[in-house]
Amino acid sequence: MYKYRKFGDRYVLSIDNHEEIVSAIKAFCEEKHITIGTVSGIGAVSEATLRFLDPAIKNYVDGVFTEQMEISNLIGNISTKDGELYLHIHATFGRRDYTCIGGHLMSAVLNGACELVVEDFGKGTVGRKFDPETGLNLYDFSVTEA
Ligand code: FE
């Protein structure tokens, strides 16, 4: 599913071609017991599902894009919610015509390469709690243990 090498608190991570990226990042964090940290990287995909939160209706709108695109930027954070790993990842994708689309990354199928850096902040975590006002799972700093 992926290959990696560790450098201090960081991992250089290469996801295998044709894998689903979000699932692979999740599997990697679970394997390494990472409960607080960040992920960033670049790559290329053949399809992606992006999510947009419409604050007016406090509801998510998902868009599915089935085309070859560059991951011009992927950035996210690693935390927990109710004791479970919680990934919050945003991504920008470059299209063939050099325009970009972006949003909250739900899933994407790698087609080419996906080169990431995952940073593990160490023991503990920051939890999350649903916030009715925004409709978001916001950081909850009262949670310290994974
Ligand atoms: Fe988001």
Coordinates of C-alpha atoms and ligand atoms in Angstrom, one line a residue:
M1 CA 0.0 0.0 0.0
Y2 CA 2.9 2.3 0.8
K3 CA 6.7 2.6 1.4
Y4 CA 8.4 4.9 3.9
R5 CA 11.5 5.9 5.6
K6 CA 11.7 7.5 9.1
F7 CA 13.7 10.7 9.8
G8 CA 13.4 11.8 13.4
D9 CA 9.8 12.6 14.0
R10 CA 9.0 12.6 10.3
Y11 CA 8.3 10.0 7.7
V12 CA 8.8 10.3 4.0
L13 CA 5.9 8.3 2.6
S14 CA 5.3 7.0 -0.9
I15 CA 1.9 5.6 -1.6
D16 CA 1.7 2.8 -4.2
N17 CA 0.2 3.5 -7.6
H18 CA -3.6 3.1 -7.9
E19 CA -4.2 3.1 -4.2
E20 CA -6.8 5.3 -2.6
I21 CA -4.8 8.1 -0.9
V22 CA -6.9 8.9 2.2
S23 CA -7.3 5.2 3.1
A24 CA -3.5 4.8 2.7
I25 CA -2.7 7.8 5.0
K26 CA -5.2 6.4 7.5
A27 CA -3.6 2.9 7.4
F28 CA -0.2 4.4 7.8
C29 CA -1.1 6.6 10.8
E30 CA -2.8 3.5 12.4
E31 CA 0.3 1.3 11.8
K32 CA 2.6 4.0 13.3
H33 CA 0.1 4.9 16.1
I34 CA 0.2 8.6 15.1
T35 CA -2.5 10.4 17.1
I36 CA -1.3 14.0 16.6
G37 CA 0.6 15.5 13.7
T38 CA 0.5 16.7 10.1
V39 CA 0.6 15.4 6.6
S40 CA 1.6 17.2 3.4
G41 CA 2.6 16.3 -0.1
I42 CA 2.2 16.3 -3.9
G43 CA 1.3 13.7 -6.5
A44 CA -1.1 12.8 -9.3
V45 CA -4.6 11.2 -9.3
S46 CA -7.1 10.0 -11.8
E47 CA -10.2 10.7 -9.7
A48 CA -11.0 12.6 -6.6
T49 CA -14.0 13.3 -4.3
L50 CA -13.9 16.8 -2.8
R51 CA -16.2 18.2 -0.1
F52 CA -17.4 21.7 0.4
L53 CA -19.2 22.8 3.6
D54 CA -21.9 25.3 2.8
P55 CA -22.2 27.4 6.1
A56 CA -25.6 28.7 5.1
I57 CA -27.2 25.3 5.2
K58 CA -24.5 23.7 7.5
N59 CA -24.4 20.9 5.0
Y60 CA -21.7 19.2 2.9
V61 CA -21.8 19.1 -0.9
D62 CA -19.5 16.5 -2.5
G63 CA -18.1 16.7 -6.0
V64 CA -16.6 13.8 -7.9
F65 CA -14.0 14.6 -10.5
T66 CA -12.9 11.8 -12.8
E67 CA -9.9 13.0 -14.8
Q68 CA -6.1 13.0 -14.6
M69 CA -5.0 15.8 -12.2
E70 CA -1.9 16.9 -10.4
I71 CA -2.0 17.2 -6.6
S72 CA -0.5 20.6 -6.5
N73 CA -0.9 20.7 -2.7
L74 CA -2.2 18.3 -0.1
I75 CA -2.2 19.4 3.5
G76 CA -3.9 18.1 6.5
N77 CA -3.9 17.4 10.2
I78 CA -4.0 14.3 12.3
S79 CA -6.0 14.2 15.5
T80 CA -8.6 12.0 17.1
K81 CA -12.4 12.1 17.7
D82 CA -14.0 9.8 20.3
G83 CA -10.7 8.0 20.6
E84 CA -10.5 7.2 16.9
L85 CA -8.0 8.6 14.4
Y86 CA -9.4 11.7 12.6
L87 CA -7.8 13.0 9.4
H88 CA -8.7 16.5 8.2
I89 CA -7.2 16.9 4.7
H90 CA -7.5 19.6 2.1
A91 CA -6.2 19.4 -1.4
T92 CA -5.8 21.4 -4.5
F93 CA -5.7 19.6 -7.9
G94 CA -4.3 21.0 -11.1
R95 CA -6.2 20.2 -14.3
R96 CA -4.9 19.6 -17.8
D97 CA -5.8 23.2 -18.7
Y98 CA -3.8 24.5 -15.7
T99 CA -6.8 25.6 -13.7
C100 CA -7.3 24.3 -10.2
I101 CA -10.0 22.8 -8.1
G102 CA -9.8 22.3 -4.4
G103 CA -11.6 21.3 -1.2
H104 CA -11.8 19.0 1.7
L105 CA -10.3 15.7 0.4
M106 CA -12.6 12.7 0.9
S107 CA -10.9 10.2 -1.4
A108 CA -8.6 10.2 -4.4
V109 CA -7.2 7.4 -6.6
L110 CA -3.5 7.7 -7.2
N111 CA -2.4 7.6 -10.8
G112 CA 1.4 8.3 -11.0
A113 CA 2.9 9.0 -7.6
C114 CA 2.0 10.4 -4.2
E115 CA 4.9 11.7 -2.2
L116 CA 4.1 12.8 1.4
V117 CA 5.7 13.9 4.6
V118 CA 4.0 12.8 7.8
E119 CA 5.1 14.4 11.0
D120 CA 4.4 12.7 14.3
F121 CA 4.1 15.2 17.2
G122 CA 4.5 12.3 19.7
K123 CA 2.4 11.2 22.6
G124 CA -1.1 12.5 23.4
T125 CA -3.6 14.0 21.0
V126 CA -6.0 16.8 20.4
G127 CA -9.6 15.5 20.3
R128 CA -12.6 16.8 18.4
K129 CA -16.2 17.6 19.3
F130 CA -19.1 18.4 17.0
D131 CA -19.9 22.1 17.1
P132 CA -23.6 22.8 16.3
E133 CA -23.0 26.4 15.5
T134 CA -20.7 25.7 12.6
G135 CA -21.6 22.1 11.8
L136 CA -17.9 21.2 12.2
N137 CA -16.0 18.8 14.3
L138 CA -13.8 21.3 16.0
Y139 CA -10.7 20.8 18.1
D140 CA -11.4 19.9 21.7
F141 CA -8.4 20.7 23.8
S142 CA -9.9 19.0 26.9
V143 CA -9.0 15.6 25.4
T144 CA -5.3 14.8 25.9
E145 CA -5.1 11.0 25.5
A146 CA -5.6 9.1 22.3
Ligands
FE1 FE -12.1 20.8 6.0

